[in-house]
Every structure is written in C-alpha cells, then in structure tokens.
Short mmCIF file of C-alpha atoms in Angstrom, two decimals:
data_model
loop_
_atom_site.label_atom_id
_atom_site.label_comp_id
_atom_site.label_asym_id
_atom_site.label_seq_id
_atom_site.Cartn_x
_atom_site.Cartn_y
_atom_site.Cartn_z
CA ASP A 1077 8.13 -4.29 17.64
CA ALA A 1078 5.34 -6.55 16.38
CA GLY A 1079 4.43 -4.66 12.96
CA VAL A 1080 1.04 -5.84 11.72
CA ILE A 1081 -0.39 -9.27 11.80
CA GLN A 1082 -2.91 -10.92 9.73
CA SER A 1083 -4.06 -14.08 10.16
CA PRO A 1084 -4.61 -16.48 8.16
CA ARG A 1085 -1.53 -16.10 5.75
CA HIS A 1086 -3.91 -17.91 3.21
CA GLU A 1087 -7.33 -19.20 2.80
CA VAL A 1088 -8.73 -21.29 -0.11
CA THR A 1089 -12.35 -21.77 0.15
CA GLU A 1090 -15.50 -22.82 -1.83
CA MET A 1091 -17.91 -19.91 -3.19
CA GLY A 1092 -21.07 -18.55 -1.33
CA GLN A 1093 -18.80 -19.59 1.97
CA GLU A 1094 -18.42 -16.64 4.42
CA VAL A 1095 -14.18 -15.49 4.38
CA THR A 1096 -13.26 -13.18 7.66
CA LEU A 1097 -9.55 -11.78 8.24
CA ARG A 1098 -7.97 -10.66 10.67
CA CYS A 1099 -5.56 -8.37 11.82
CA LYS A 1100 -3.91 -6.38 14.74
CA PRO A 1101 -2.73 -3.29 14.19
CA ILE A 1102 0.37 -2.34 16.12
CA SER A 1103 0.27 -1.07 19.49
CA GLY A 1104 -0.49 3.17 19.61
CA HIS A 1105 -1.72 3.21 16.22
CA ASN A 1106 -5.40 4.26 15.59
CA SER A 1107 -5.51 4.49 12.65
CA LEU A 1108 -6.18 1.20 10.31
CA PHE A 1109 -6.52 0.24 6.69
CA TRP A 1110 -8.19 -2.50 4.99
CA TYR A 1111 -6.59 -2.85 0.95
CA ARG A 1112 -7.21 -5.59 -1.35
CA GLN A 1113 -4.17 -5.77 -4.65
CA THR A 1114 -4.49 -7.69 -7.61
CA MET A 1115 -2.85 -7.70 -10.86
CA MET A 1116 -5.37 -5.91 -12.52
CA ARG A 1117 -6.48 -3.11 -10.08
CA GLY A 1118 -2.95 -2.84 -8.09
CA LEU A 1119 -3.65 -1.59 -4.52
CA GLU A 1120 -6.75 -0.66 -3.66
CA LEU A 1121 -8.25 1.10 -0.47
CA LEU A 1122 -11.13 -0.82 0.43
CA ILE A 1123 -11.62 1.02 4.37
CA TYR A 1124 -10.37 2.57 6.90
CA PHE A 1125 -10.80 3.29 10.52
CA ASN A 1126 -9.67 6.41 13.30
CA ASN A 1127 -10.08 5.56 17.04
CA ASN A 1128 -12.29 1.92 15.95
CA VAL A 1129 -14.95 4.41 14.00
CA PRO A 1130 -15.15 4.15 10.20
CA ILE A 1131 -14.27 6.73 7.81
CA ASP A 1132 -14.41 6.05 4.62
CA ASP A 1133 -15.67 2.83 3.12
CA SER A 1134 -16.08 4.54 -0.41
CA GLY A 1135 -13.65 1.29 -1.60
CA MET A 1136 -16.01 -1.31 -0.19
CA PRO A 1137 -16.81 -3.30 -3.70
CA GLU A 1138 -20.31 -4.35 -2.55
CA ASP A 1139 -22.68 -5.42 0.45
CA ARG A 1140 -21.03 -8.65 0.55
CA PHE A 1141 -18.18 -6.86 1.89
CA SER A 1142 -18.49 -5.87 5.82
CA ALA A 1143 -15.61 -4.59 8.40
CA LYS A 1144 -15.81 -3.51 11.90
CA MET A 1145 -12.96 -3.40 14.93
CA PRO A 1146 -14.38 -3.69 17.56
CA ASN A 1147 -11.49 -2.06 19.63
CA ALA A 1148 -8.37 -0.49 19.05
CA SER A 1149 -6.12 -4.18 18.82
CA PHE A 1150 -8.43 -5.69 16.49
CA SER A 1151 -10.08 -5.26 13.13
CA THR A 1152 -11.89 -8.23 10.42
CA LEU A 1153 -13.12 -7.63 7.54
CA LYS A 1154 -15.58 -10.19 6.38
CA ILE A 1155 -17.07 -11.53 2.97
CA GLN A 1156 -20.29 -13.56 2.74
CA PRO A 1157 -21.23 -14.86 0.13
CA SER A 1158 -17.67 -14.91 -1.48
CA GLU A 1159 -16.86 -14.70 -5.30
CA PRO A 1160 -14.64 -16.06 -7.14
CA ARG A 1161 -13.57 -12.52 -8.62
CA ASP A 1162 -13.02 -11.64 -4.64
CA SER A 1163 -9.51 -13.73 -4.94
CA ALA A 1164 -6.81 -11.31 -4.20
CA VAL A 1165 -4.36 -10.65 -1.38
CA TYR A 1166 -5.47 -8.61 1.29
CA PHE A 1167 -3.35 -5.88 3.09
CA CYS A 1168 -4.19 -4.26 6.67
CA ALA A 1169 -2.02 -1.27 7.51
CA SER A 1170 -1.57 0.72 10.37
CA SER A 1171 -0.79 4.42 11.15
CA LEU A 1172 -0.26 7.01 13.79
CA GLN A 1173 -3.57 8.93 12.92
CA SER A 1174 -2.81 12.00 10.38
CA GLY A 1175 -2.40 12.30 7.04
CA TRP A 1176 1.50 12.51 6.76
CA GLN A 1177 2.39 9.40 9.32
CA PRO A 1178 3.71 6.41 7.07
CA GLN A 1179 1.16 3.66 6.71
CA HIS A 1180 2.78 0.24 7.85
CA PHE A 1181 1.68 -3.04 6.22
CA GLY A 1182 1.03 -6.41 7.45
CA ASP A 1183 2.09 -9.45 4.97
CA GLY A 1184 -1.58 -10.13 4.21
CA THR A 1185 -3.97 -12.42 3.40
CA ARG A 1186 -3.91 -14.72 0.25
CA LEU A 1187 -7.26 -15.45 -0.35
CA SER A 1188 -8.75 -17.82 -3.12
CA ILE A 1189 -12.16 -18.31 -3.81
CA LEU A 1190 -12.82 -21.70 -5.89
CA GLY B 798 -10.49 12.15 -7.20
CA GLU B 799 -6.90 11.85 -6.92
CA ASN B 800 -5.33 9.79 -9.99
CA VAL B 801 -1.41 8.53 -9.36
CA GLU B 802 0.50 7.59 -12.48
CA GLN B 803 4.09 5.56 -12.20
CA HIS B 804 6.17 4.64 -15.23
CA PRO B 805 7.58 2.09 -16.40
CA SER B 806 6.39 -0.56 -15.24
CA THR B 807 9.09 -2.83 -15.40
CA LEU B 808 12.62 -1.76 -15.28
CA SER B 809 16.38 -3.77 -15.47
CA VAL B 810 19.66 -2.56 -14.34
CA GLN B 811 23.28 -4.08 -13.60
CA GLU B 812 24.36 -4.19 -10.61
CA GLY B 813 25.89 -0.74 -9.49
CA ASP B 814 23.89 1.42 -11.80
CA SER B 815 21.13 4.07 -11.08
CA ALA B 816 17.68 3.29 -11.58
CA VAL B 817 14.67 5.83 -11.71
CA ILE B 818 10.98 5.54 -11.31
CA LYS B 819 8.93 8.72 -11.82
CA CYS B 820 5.47 9.23 -10.46
CA THR B 821 2.66 12.15 -11.61
CA TYR B 822 -0.31 12.83 -9.90
CA SER B 823 -3.38 14.90 -10.84
CA ASP B 824 -4.66 16.64 -7.42
CA SER B 825 -2.61 20.09 -7.07
CA ALA B 826 -3.65 19.42 -2.87
CA SER B 827 -1.82 16.88 -2.84
CA ASN B 828 0.93 17.40 -0.20
CA TYR B 829 2.51 13.90 0.99
CA PHE B 830 4.35 11.28 -1.15
CA PRO B 831 5.47 7.77 0.10
CA TRP B 832 7.55 5.43 -1.42
CA TYR B 833 7.03 1.41 -0.89
CA LYS B 834 9.11 -1.42 -1.71
CA GLN B 835 7.18 -4.83 -2.34
CA GLU B 836 8.88 -7.99 -1.97
CA LEU B 837 7.53 -11.21 -3.17
CA GLY B 838 5.16 -12.66 -0.50
CA LYS B 839 5.41 -9.58 2.03
CA GLY B 840 3.59 -6.54 2.21
CA PRO B 841 4.29 -3.06 1.30
CA GLN B 842 7.42 -1.39 3.37
CA LEU B 843 7.67 2.18 3.24
CA ILE B 844 11.31 3.16 2.44
CA ILE B 845 11.34 7.10 2.11
CA ASP B 846 8.26 9.75 2.03
CA ILE B 847 8.47 12.97 1.26
CA ARG B 848 6.14 16.03 2.04
CA SER B 849 5.03 18.93 -0.22
CA ASN B 850 7.43 21.56 1.68
CA VAL B 851 10.71 20.05 0.38
CA GLY B 852 11.26 19.21 -2.64
CA GLU B 853 13.72 16.55 -2.04
CA LYS B 854 15.35 13.83 0.57
CA LYS B 855 18.32 11.59 1.00
CA ASP B 856 18.70 8.40 2.87
CA GLN B 857 22.02 6.80 2.19
CA ARG B 858 21.35 5.18 -1.73
CA ILE B 859 17.60 5.99 -2.22
CA ALA B 860 17.00 9.77 -2.82
CA VAL B 861 13.31 11.41 -3.93
CA THR B 862 12.36 14.53 -5.38
CA LEU B 863 9.28 16.46 -6.12
CA ASN B 864 8.27 18.80 -8.39
CA LYS B 865 5.29 20.44 -7.54
CA THR B 866 4.55 22.97 -10.42
CA ALA B 867 4.55 19.71 -12.42
CA LYS B 868 2.63 17.57 -10.29
CA HIS B 869 5.52 14.80 -10.00
CA PHE B 870 7.58 12.99 -7.95
CA SER B 871 10.70 10.27 -8.82
CA LEU B 872 12.58 7.79 -6.61
CA HIS B 873 16.12 7.62 -6.93
CA ILE B 874 18.23 4.48 -6.23
CA THR B 875 21.93 4.70 -6.73
CA GLU B 876 24.58 1.92 -6.98
CA THR B 877 21.87 -0.69 -7.12
CA GLN B 878 22.37 -4.33 -5.42
CA PRO B 879 20.39 -7.82 -6.08
CA GLU B 880 18.70 -6.75 -3.52
CA ASP B 881 16.88 -3.89 -4.37
CA SER B 882 14.76 -5.71 -6.58
CA ALA B 883 11.29 -5.85 -6.13
CA VAL B 884 7.93 -3.58 -6.72
CA TYR B 885 8.06 -0.60 -5.98
CA PHE B 886 5.03 1.84 -5.33
CA CYS B 887 4.61 5.54 -4.89
CA ALA B 888 1.72 6.81 -3.82
CA ALA B 889 -0.18 10.56 -2.72
CA SER B 890 -2.06 11.64 -0.35
CA LYS B 891 -3.81 15.23 0.27
CA ASN B 892 -3.49 15.93 4.51
CA THR B 893 -5.84 12.76 4.97
CA ASP B 894 -5.29 8.96 5.91
CA LYS B 895 -5.92 8.43 2.28
CA LEU B 896 -3.25 6.99 0.21
CA ILE B 897 -3.63 6.58 -3.49
CA PHE B 898 -1.23 4.36 -5.12
CA GLY B 899 0.60 3.95 -8.23
CA THR B 900 0.28 0.91 -10.59
CA GLY B 901 3.73 -0.22 -9.26
CA THR B 902 7.58 -0.95 -11.21
CA ARG B 903 8.71 -4.08 -10.83
CA LEU B 904 12.53 -3.42 -10.75
CA GLN B 905 15.16 -6.02 -11.33
CA VAL B 906 19.00 -5.49 -10.95
CA PHE B 907 21.62 -7.97 -12.53
CA PRO B 908 24.54 -8.95 -10.94
#
C-alpha cells in the first residue's frame, strides 16, 4: 500500500521566493496534518484538515504560511515570501477521522532557505 | 494547553539490554498516547499506542505502560537490537486529532 507521499523531498531556495510543498494522503484517510520539525522546537503541528476543511490552524506561524486541501487526495503548504528561519523538515500525515486513529507520516520535505 | 515532557533525551544501551523512555503529560483529559520511531531521513512511524482505558499494552519486544493518576506513560523495549537505534517520540491527545509530541529520545544500541 502506498503511504503518505510528499514532494519535493528536498528544496533549496533563496529568501523571498515562494515555496510550495505537496502532500498526497493515504487513500481513504479523511484527516490530514502538516507538521514542522526543527532541532529547537521539535515536532510542531501547523494545521490540520478534516474532510478537506481546515479545523485548527493555530500552529501556523504567521500569514506568510498558507495551506489548502482542494480535494481528498491532495494538499499544499505554501510559504510566501520565504525566510531563512523557515528552514526545517516539513511533514504531512494522514489518518482516519477520529481522535484515536493513528497518524501515518510521509518522509518529509527538507526545506533550506538561503 | 497540553504539555508533554520526555526523558531521557539520549539513551545508550548494550545490545540485548532493555531500554525505558518516560513521558509525562499535563492535561488529565488526554486519553490517547502513541509512540513513534523516527529513523534518519524518514518520517515518524507509529510503533505502539495506548488508550486511557488500559494500563499496559505489549507487542513482541515493545510495551507501553500508562499511569493516569500520575499522568505518565513509558515505553519499554526488551532485548534491544542495533536496528532499534533511532529517535523515539511520545505524544498525547485528548480525543481530538491534535497530537502533542514530546521532545524525543535518541536511542543508541551498541553491538
């Protein structure tokens, strides 16, 4: 079975550029999560969706970050304009909806902003 | 909000020995506690989880215990092997989709 698929795996870009990260959740899963992982702050939840609707975006650091889920099989996380402090590994995870269902993670996008 | 503390931050053991990682949580309403293993260059992978209606769960060499009164839960790995070397994260959730993660434990198993 295909797991959560993220692209690109690595992204290096200059500050000020727009960055778009992509995620395809596991088929049939109706909850999708975006996380950011850094050495300083660990794993942080940025935003999550249930049935394509954003439920909690309180972890989104600022207005430069936005996320969309136009359909059940695709989501994007966009940073515009990007800054060096946005450098991190960004993970997408999906699960069946309900609080007790395990979240399955993709292998992440390593983002470097120069 | 919920806060999850995890100890130790690093743990080194000899192959065949046991490893124990401990987490505490702050919100007594939390009722779901998963453990994830993260290998280099990979995303976290669920290895075991426990719900608040049980005190212990075991899966081969891995077990998790939960003490709701003290608000702590632990991961126990027996007969450790070099391939157990990774970073382990605990997490807590209170019947919502929102997981709060601990800061991670880097486990090294020496042959």
